[in-house]
Amino acid sequence: LAVTVRKARNLRVRKEASSGQPGDCYVRLAMENDDRRVHTTSVKKKTNNPNFDEKFCFQIATASLESQTLLMTVFHVDKQKRQKAIGHVAYPLRELLSVDKDCRIFRDLDSEAGDVYLRVSMHTGLQGKEVKSKRTETVGHSSAFNQSLIFNRVADLSQTIIKVTMMHHATGIGSLFDKPLGSVVLGCELFAKRRELEHWREMSANPEQTITYWHSLCAAAV
């Protein structure tokens, strides 16, 4: 699959306070739930009408098109190199089966709204008792966190889990009213499965390395 990102128009890119000019932006392309297929455009400077004209290739079998979705997210980059999502487009590849081989697609961005943070907690024992929790800073919805949270390693990893919960921040009324949006649990086979278990095993086997995976959040209980 060859994807060419042509251009974007009228992006809501925040202006820099010092110059009054629009900030920088770029586009991230990825297949939904697949961290092995990620591309990014070059960063376009000081514009809300960027021209990219950049081509990217994804190795996808025709038979799997119906189950794949291409995600394109536009990010704003400020002078401190902090990144915040402006909006995104989700394009189900099954739609390609009914169009010409070479086609142009125009889409409006779905806006990103609301403030979120991640709560990371460590639990031990078969009952999953919480022994430590930390949280990231509050950022805009779908923003990049780029923060490190450090926990002391416990002796028995076989009865330890790490739970990552995305929280919606209730602005102005206190953290007691913050609501969980979804979570993912990393741990041994007693507590986790599939990619979460695979991630845990790789982290445990390589304690001095940074091991990066993408995970889907499980819906929070009502």
PDB file of C-alpha atoms in Angstrom:
ATOM      1  CA  LEU A   1       0.000   0.000   0.000  1.00  0.00           C
ATOM      2  CA  ALA A   2       1.493   3.345  -1.083  1.00  0.00           C
ATOM      3  CA  VAL A   3       0.218   6.423   0.741  1.00  0.00           C
ATOM      4  CA  THR A   4       1.137   9.959  -0.306  1.00  0.00           C
ATOM      5  CA  VAL A   5       0.441  12.780   2.130  1.00  0.00           C
ATOM      6  CA  ARG A   6      -0.157  15.804  -0.086  1.00  0.00           C
ATOM      7  CA  LYS A   7      -1.198  18.740   2.045  1.00  0.00           C
ATOM      8  CA  ALA A   8      -3.362  20.073   4.868  1.00  0.00           C
ATOM      9  CA  ARG A   9      -5.314  23.301   4.980  1.00  0.00           C
ATOM     10  CA  ASN A  10      -6.558  25.610   7.724  1.00  0.00           C
ATOM     11  CA  LEU A  11      -5.027  23.653  10.579  1.00  0.00           C
ATOM     12  CA  ARG A  12      -5.702  25.022  14.029  1.00  0.00           C
ATOM     13  CA  VAL A  13      -2.025  25.338  14.840  1.00  0.00           C
ATOM     14  CA  ARG A  14      -1.383  27.403  17.949  1.00  0.00           C
ATOM     15  CA  LYS A  15       0.536  30.621  17.317  1.00  0.00           C
ATOM     16  CA  GLU A  16       3.840  31.153  19.085  1.00  0.00           C
ATOM     17  CA  ALA A  17       3.548  33.889  21.695  1.00  0.00           C
ATOM     18  CA  SER A  18       6.932  35.405  20.853  1.00  0.00           C
ATOM     19  CA  SER A  19       6.414  35.766  17.093  1.00  0.00           C
ATOM     20  CA  GLY A  20       2.662  35.545  16.552  1.00  0.00           C
ATOM     21  CA  GLN A  21       3.317  33.028  13.764  1.00  0.00           C
ATOM     22  CA  PRO A  22       1.823  29.529  13.524  1.00  0.00           C
ATOM     23  CA  GLY A  23       3.839  26.748  15.114  1.00  0.00           C
ATOM     24  CA  ASP A  24       5.366  23.711  13.418  1.00  0.00           C
ATOM     25  CA  CYS A  25       3.435  20.573  12.470  1.00  0.00           C
ATOM     26  CA  TYR A  26       3.823  17.083  11.036  1.00  0.00           C
ATOM     27  CA  VAL A  27       1.682  14.019  10.258  1.00  0.00           C
ATOM     28  CA  ARG A  28       2.040  10.590  11.845  1.00  0.00           C
ATOM     29  CA  LEU A  29       0.747   7.591   9.878  1.00  0.00           C
ATOM     30  CA  ALA A  30       0.144   4.208  11.478  1.00  0.00           C
ATOM     31  CA  MET A  31      -1.923   1.078  11.154  1.00  0.00           C
ATOM     32  CA  GLU A  32      -4.386   0.777  14.003  1.00  0.00           C
ATOM     33  CA  ASN A  33      -3.110  -1.468  16.818  1.00  0.00           C
ATOM     34  CA  ASP A  34       0.179  -2.160  15.041  1.00  0.00           C
ATOM     35  CA  ASP A  35       3.295  -0.380  16.324  1.00  0.00           C
ATOM     36  CA  ARG A  36       5.462  -1.956  13.610  1.00  0.00           C
ATOM     37  CA  ARG A  37       3.899   0.137  10.859  1.00  0.00           C
ATOM     38  CA  VAL A  38       4.544   3.781  11.699  1.00  0.00           C
ATOM     39  CA  HIS A  39       5.724   6.625   9.453  1.00  0.00           C
ATOM     40  CA  THR A  40       6.061  10.366  10.024  1.00  0.00           C
ATOM     41  CA  THR A  41       6.335  13.238   7.591  1.00  0.00           C
ATOM     42  CA  SER A  42       8.947  15.929   7.875  1.00  0.00           C
ATOM     43  CA  VAL A  43       8.140  18.843  10.185  1.00  0.00           C
ATOM     44  CA  LYS A  44       6.758  21.887   8.397  1.00  0.00           C
ATOM     45  CA  LYS A  45       7.759  25.195   9.934  1.00  0.00           C
ATOM     46  CA  LYS A  46       5.437  28.027  10.945  1.00  0.00           C
ATOM     47  CA  THR A  47       2.390  27.224   8.835  1.00  0.00           C
ATOM     48  CA  ASN A  48      -1.208  26.109   9.150  1.00  0.00           C
ATOM     49  CA  ASN A  49      -1.347  25.226   5.432  1.00  0.00           C
ATOM     50  CA  PRO A  50       1.516  22.742   5.064  1.00  0.00           C
ATOM     51  CA  ASN A  51       2.471  21.028   1.802  1.00  0.00           C
ATOM     52  CA  PHE A  52       4.058  17.609   2.365  1.00  0.00           C
ATOM     53  CA  ASP A  53       4.042  15.591  -0.889  1.00  0.00           C
ATOM     54  CA  GLU A  54       5.700  12.666   0.884  1.00  0.00           C
ATOM     55  CA  LYS A  55       5.150   9.015  -0.010  1.00  0.00           C
ATOM     56  CA  PHE A  56       5.121   6.081   2.416  1.00  0.00           C
ATOM     57  CA  CYS A  57       4.748   2.344   1.858  1.00  0.00           C
ATOM     58  CA  PHE A  58       3.013  -0.191   4.090  1.00  0.00           C
ATOM     59  CA  GLN A  59       3.481  -3.918   3.514  1.00  0.00           C
ATOM     60  CA  ILE A  60      -0.103  -5.196   3.665  1.00  0.00           C
ATOM     61  CA  ALA A  61      -1.578  -8.248   1.996  1.00  0.00           C
ATOM     62  CA  THR A  62      -4.655  -7.563  -0.124  1.00  0.00           C
ATOM     63  CA  ALA A  63      -6.560 -10.197   1.832  1.00  0.00           C
ATOM     64  CA  SER A  64      -6.085  -8.230   5.063  1.00  0.00           C
ATOM     65  CA  LEU A  65      -7.292  -4.845   3.774  1.00  0.00           C
ATOM     66  CA  GLU A  66     -10.778  -5.315   5.183  1.00  0.00           C
ATOM     67  CA  SER A  67      -9.440  -5.602   8.732  1.00  0.00           C
ATOM     68  CA  GLN A  68      -6.956  -2.699   8.636  1.00  0.00           C
ATOM     69  CA  THR A  69      -7.469   0.994   9.393  1.00  0.00           C
ATOM     70  CA  LEU A  70      -4.999   3.738   8.535  1.00  0.00           C
ATOM     71  CA  LEU A  71      -4.664   6.386  11.237  1.00  0.00           C
ATOM     72  CA  MET A  72      -3.268   9.813  10.341  1.00  0.00           C
ATOM     73  CA  THR A  73      -2.674  12.231  13.202  1.00  0.00           C
ATOM     74  CA  VAL A  74      -1.517  15.837  12.839  1.00  0.00           C
ATOM     75  CA  PHE A  75       0.774  17.065  15.612  1.00  0.00           C
ATOM     76  CA  HIS A  76       1.710  20.603  16.626  1.00  0.00           C
ATOM     77  CA  VAL A  77       5.300  21.069  17.826  1.00  0.00           C
ATOM     78  CA  ASP A  78       6.119  24.093  19.975  1.00  0.00           C
ATOM     79  CA  LYS A  79       9.482  25.796  20.534  1.00  0.00           C
ATOM     80  CA  GLN A  80      10.223  23.466  23.462  1.00  0.00           C
ATOM     81  CA  LYS A  81       9.696  20.470  21.130  1.00  0.00           C
ATOM     82  CA  ARG A  82       6.545  19.476  22.987  1.00  0.00           C
ATOM     83  CA  GLN A  83       4.023  17.706  20.779  1.00  0.00           C
ATOM     84  CA  LYS A  84       0.245  17.959  20.895  1.00  0.00           C
ATOM     85  CA  ALA A  85      -2.259  16.297  18.588  1.00  0.00           C
ATOM     86  CA  ILE A  86      -4.417  18.721  16.624  1.00  0.00           C
ATOM     87  CA  GLY A  87      -6.715  16.108  15.124  1.00  0.00           C
ATOM     88  CA  HIS A  88      -6.820  12.786  13.337  1.00  0.00           C
ATOM     89  CA  VAL A  89      -8.327  10.850  10.453  1.00  0.00           C
ATOM     90  CA  ALA A  90      -9.193   7.147  10.585  1.00  0.00           C
ATOM     91  CA  TYR A  91      -9.544   5.572   7.128  1.00  0.00           C
ATOM     92  CA  PRO A  92     -10.752   1.936   6.925  1.00  0.00           C
ATOM     93  CA  LEU A  93      -8.760   0.302   4.144  1.00  0.00           C
ATOM     94  CA  ARG A  94     -11.747  -1.805   3.091  1.00  0.00           C
ATOM     95  CA  GLU A  95     -12.961   1.348   1.326  1.00  0.00           C
ATOM     96  CA  LEU A  96     -10.071   0.948  -1.122  1.00  0.00           C
ATOM     97  CA  LEU A  97     -11.694  -2.188  -2.499  1.00  0.00           C
ATOM     98  CA  SER A  98     -14.437  -0.103  -4.111  1.00  0.00           C
ATOM     99  CA  VAL A  99     -12.358   2.760  -5.559  1.00  0.00           C
ATOM    100  CA  ASP A 100      -9.855   3.194  -8.370  1.00  0.00           C
ATOM    101  CA  LYS A 101      -6.373   1.799  -7.876  1.00  0.00           C
ATOM    102  CA  ASP A 102      -4.929   5.319  -7.700  1.00  0.00           C
ATOM    103  CA  CYS A 103      -7.251   7.626  -5.801  1.00  0.00           C
ATOM    104  CA  ARG A 104      -7.153  10.922  -3.937  1.00  0.00           C
ATOM    105  CA  ILE A 105      -8.869  11.122  -0.580  1.00  0.00           C
ATOM    106  CA  PHE A 106      -9.770  14.313   1.269  1.00  0.00           C
ATOM    107  CA  ARG A 107     -10.885  14.193   4.891  1.00  0.00           C
ATOM    108  CA  ASP A 108     -11.657  16.716   7.630  1.00  0.00           C
ATOM    109  CA  LEU A 109      -9.797  16.163  10.873  1.00  0.00           C
ATOM    110  CA  ASP A 110     -11.667  14.872  13.883  1.00  0.00           C
ATOM    111  CA  SER A 111     -10.679  17.337  16.590  1.00  0.00           C
ATOM    112  CA  GLU A 112      -8.928  16.322  19.796  1.00  0.00           C
ATOM    113  CA  ALA A 113     -10.544  17.706  22.932  1.00  0.00           C
ATOM    114  CA  GLY A 114     -10.302  17.281  26.671  1.00  0.00           C
ATOM    115  CA  ASP A 115      -7.409  16.845  29.097  1.00  0.00           C
ATOM    116  CA  VAL A 116      -6.056  13.471  30.142  1.00  0.00           C
ATOM    117  CA  TYR A 117      -3.248  11.953  32.176  1.00  0.00           C
ATOM    118  CA  LEU A 118      -1.931   8.455  32.821  1.00  0.00           C
ATOM    119  CA  ARG A 119      -2.049   6.837  36.248  1.00  0.00           C
ATOM    120  CA  VAL A 120       0.520   4.047  36.616  1.00  0.00           C
ATOM    121  CA  SER A 121       0.197   1.713  39.600  1.00  0.00           C
ATOM    122  CA  MET A 122       2.130  -1.311  40.865  1.00  0.00           C
ATOM    123  CA  HIS A 123       0.230  -4.210  42.426  1.00  0.00           C
ATOM    124  CA  THR A 124       1.598  -7.330  44.148  1.00  0.00           C
ATOM    125  CA  GLY A 125       0.235 -10.622  45.422  1.00  0.00           C
ATOM    126  CA  LEU A 126      -2.574 -12.793  44.118  1.00  0.00           C
ATOM    127  CA  GLN A 127      -5.097 -10.245  45.410  1.00  0.00           C
ATOM    128  CA  GLY A 128      -3.424  -7.463  43.451  1.00  0.00           C
ATOM    129  CA  LYS A 129      -2.780  -5.115  46.386  1.00  0.00           C
ATOM    130  CA  GLU A 130      -1.658  -1.669  45.213  1.00  0.00           C
ATOM    131  CA  VAL A 131       1.722  -0.781  46.684  1.00  0.00           C
ATOM    132  CA  LYS A 132       2.687   2.291  44.673  1.00  0.00           C
ATOM    133  CA  SER A 133       1.153   4.641  42.123  1.00  0.00           C
ATOM    134  CA  LYS A 134       2.374   7.597  40.104  1.00  0.00           C
ATOM    135  CA  ARG A 135       0.897   9.797  37.391  1.00  0.00           C
ATOM    136  CA  THR A 136       1.998  11.844  34.450  1.00  0.00           C
ATOM    137  CA  GLU A 137       1.302  15.504  33.919  1.00  0.00           C
ATOM    138  CA  THR A 138      -2.094  16.438  32.504  1.00  0.00           C
ATOM    139  CA  VAL A 139      -1.991  16.998  28.754  1.00  0.00           C
ATOM    140  CA  GLY A 140      -4.395  17.491  25.872  1.00  0.00           C
ATOM    141  CA  HIS A 141      -6.305  14.468  24.587  1.00  0.00           C
ATOM    142  CA  SER A 142      -4.134  12.179  22.424  1.00  0.00           C
ATOM    143  CA  SER A 143      -0.984  14.194  23.163  1.00  0.00           C
ATOM    144  CA  ALA A 144       2.450  12.637  23.544  1.00  0.00           C
ATOM    145  CA  PHE A 145       3.443  12.300  27.200  1.00  0.00           C
ATOM    146  CA  ASN A 146       7.207  11.663  26.857  1.00  0.00           C
ATOM    147  CA  GLN A 147       7.568  11.257  30.628  1.00  0.00           C
ATOM    148  CA  SER A 148       9.397   8.650  32.712  1.00  0.00           C
ATOM    149  CA  LEU A 149       7.937   7.209  35.915  1.00  0.00           C
ATOM    150  CA  ILE A 150      10.381   5.195  38.028  1.00  0.00           C
ATOM    151  CA  PHE A 151       9.439   2.321  40.347  1.00  0.00           C
ATOM    152  CA  ASN A 152      11.766   0.245  42.511  1.00  0.00           C
ATOM    153  CA  ARG A 153      11.978  -3.280  41.121  1.00  0.00           C
ATOM    154  CA  VAL A 154      10.478  -5.930  43.394  1.00  0.00           C
ATOM    155  CA  ALA A 155      12.105  -9.304  44.034  1.00  0.00           C
ATOM    156  CA  ASP A 156       9.189 -11.473  42.875  1.00  0.00           C
ATOM    157  CA  LEU A 157       7.958 -10.387  39.464  1.00  0.00           C
ATOM    158  CA  SER A 158       5.758 -13.483  39.173  1.00  0.00           C
ATOM    159  CA  GLN A 159       3.158 -11.852  41.442  1.00  0.00           C
ATOM    160  CA  THR A 160       3.560  -8.256  40.298  1.00  0.00           C
ATOM    161  CA  ILE A 161       1.572  -6.274  37.757  1.00  0.00           C
ATOM    162  CA  ILE A 162       1.768  -2.769  36.343  1.00  0.00           C
ATOM    163  CA  LYS A 163      -1.573  -1.161  35.554  1.00  0.00           C
ATOM    164  CA  VAL A 164      -1.704   1.873  33.258  1.00  0.00           C
ATOM    165  CA  THR A 165      -4.975   3.816  33.351  1.00  0.00           C
ATOM    166  CA  MET A 166      -5.884   6.792  31.178  1.00  0.00           C
ATOM    167  CA  MET A 167      -7.815   9.327  33.239  1.00  0.00           C
ATOM    168  CA  HIS A 168     -10.034  12.180  32.076  1.00  0.00           C
ATOM    169  CA  HIS A 169      -9.225  15.294  34.095  1.00  0.00           C
ATOM    170  CA  ALA A 170     -12.208  17.124  35.592  1.00  0.00           C
ATOM    171  CA  THR A 171     -10.975  20.686  35.145  1.00  0.00           C
ATOM    172  CA  GLY A 172     -11.625  23.013  38.044  1.00  0.00           C
ATOM    173  CA  ILE A 173     -13.489  20.625  40.365  1.00  0.00           C
ATOM    174  CA  GLY A 174     -10.707  18.510  41.827  1.00  0.00           C
ATOM    175  CA  SER A 175      -9.113  15.172  41.039  1.00  0.00           C
ATOM    176  CA  LEU A 176     -11.760  13.228  43.002  1.00  0.00           C
ATOM    177  CA  PHE A 177     -14.036  13.685  39.994  1.00  0.00           C
ATOM    178  CA  ASP A 178     -11.508  12.439  37.421  1.00  0.00           C
ATOM    179  CA  LYS A 179     -12.847   9.422  35.518  1.00  0.00           C
ATOM    180  CA  PRO A 180     -10.989   6.419  34.073  1.00  0.00           C
ATOM    181  CA  LEU A 181     -11.263   6.094  30.296  1.00  0.00           C
ATOM    182  CA  GLY A 182      -9.523   2.752  29.923  1.00  0.00           C
ATOM    183  CA  SER A 183      -6.580   0.722  31.149  1.00  0.00           C
ATOM    184  CA  VAL A 184      -4.045  -1.949  30.277  1.00  0.00           C
ATOM    185  CA  VAL A 185      -2.390  -4.473  32.617  1.00  0.00           C
ATOM    186  CA  LEU A 186       1.166  -5.754  32.158  1.00  0.00           C
ATOM    187  CA  GLY A 187       2.239  -8.832  34.096  1.00  0.00           C
ATOM    188  CA  CYS A 188       2.913 -12.558  34.038  1.00  0.00           C
ATOM    189  CA  GLU A 189       0.545 -15.175  32.620  1.00  0.00           C
ATOM    190  CA  LEU A 190      -1.560 -15.116  35.810  1.00  0.00           C
ATOM    191  CA  PHE A 191      -2.622 -11.535  35.108  1.00  0.00           C
ATOM    192  CA  ALA A 192      -1.980 -10.707  31.447  1.00  0.00           C
ATOM    193  CA  LYS A 193      -2.201 -12.291  28.007  1.00  0.00           C
ATOM    194  CA  ARG A 194      -1.221 -11.770  24.385  1.00  0.00           C
ATOM    195  CA  ARG A 195       0.709  -8.529  23.760  1.00  0.00           C
ATOM    196  CA  GLU A 196       0.601  -7.435  27.400  1.00  0.00           C
ATOM    197  CA  LEU A 197       2.212 -10.718  28.489  1.00  0.00           C
ATOM    198  CA  GLU A 198       4.723 -10.573  25.643  1.00  0.00           C
ATOM    199  CA  HIS A 199       5.687  -7.019  26.622  1.00  0.00           C
ATOM    200  CA  TRP A 200       6.097  -8.021  30.286  1.00  0.00           C
ATOM    201  CA  ARG A 201       8.317 -10.978  29.441  1.00  0.00           C
ATOM    202  CA  GLU A 202      10.548  -8.897  27.193  1.00  0.00           C
ATOM    203  CA  MET A 203      10.874  -6.156  29.832  1.00  0.00           C
ATOM    204  CA  SER A 204      11.686  -8.722  32.534  1.00  0.00           C
ATOM    205  CA  ALA A 205      14.357 -10.319  30.363  1.00  0.00           C
ATOM    206  CA  ASN A 206      15.973  -6.964  29.485  1.00  0.00           C
ATOM    207  CA  PRO A 207      15.845  -4.808  32.650  1.00  0.00           C
ATOM    208  CA  GLU A 208      18.439  -2.321  31.387  1.00  0.00           C
ATOM    209  CA  GLN A 209      16.673  -1.615  28.097  1.00  0.00           C
ATOM    210  CA  THR A 210      13.672   0.486  27.118  1.00  0.00           C
ATOM    211  CA  ILE A 211      11.092  -1.859  25.591  1.00  0.00           C
ATOM    212  CA  THR A 212       8.378  -0.081  23.595  1.00  0.00           C
ATOM    213  CA  TYR A 213       5.000  -1.562  22.638  1.00  0.00           C
ATOM    214  CA  TRP A 214       1.642  -0.147  21.589  1.00  0.00           C
ATOM    215  CA  HIS A 215      -1.372  -1.409  23.545  1.00  0.00           C
ATOM    216  CA  SER A 216      -5.133  -1.080  23.208  1.00  0.00           C
ATOM    217  CA  LEU A 217      -6.928   0.154  26.316  1.00  0.00           C
ATOM    218  CA  CYS A 218      -9.673  -1.985  27.808  1.00  0.00           C
ATOM    219  CA  ALA A 219     -12.823   0.014  28.490  1.00  0.00           C
ATOM    220  CA  ALA A 220     -13.192   1.242  32.055  1.00  0.00           C
ATOM    221  CA  ALA A 221     -15.910  -0.334  34.181  1.00  0.00           C
ATOM    222  CA  VAL A 222     -18.996   1.866  34.601  1.00  0.00           C
TER     223      VAL A 222
END
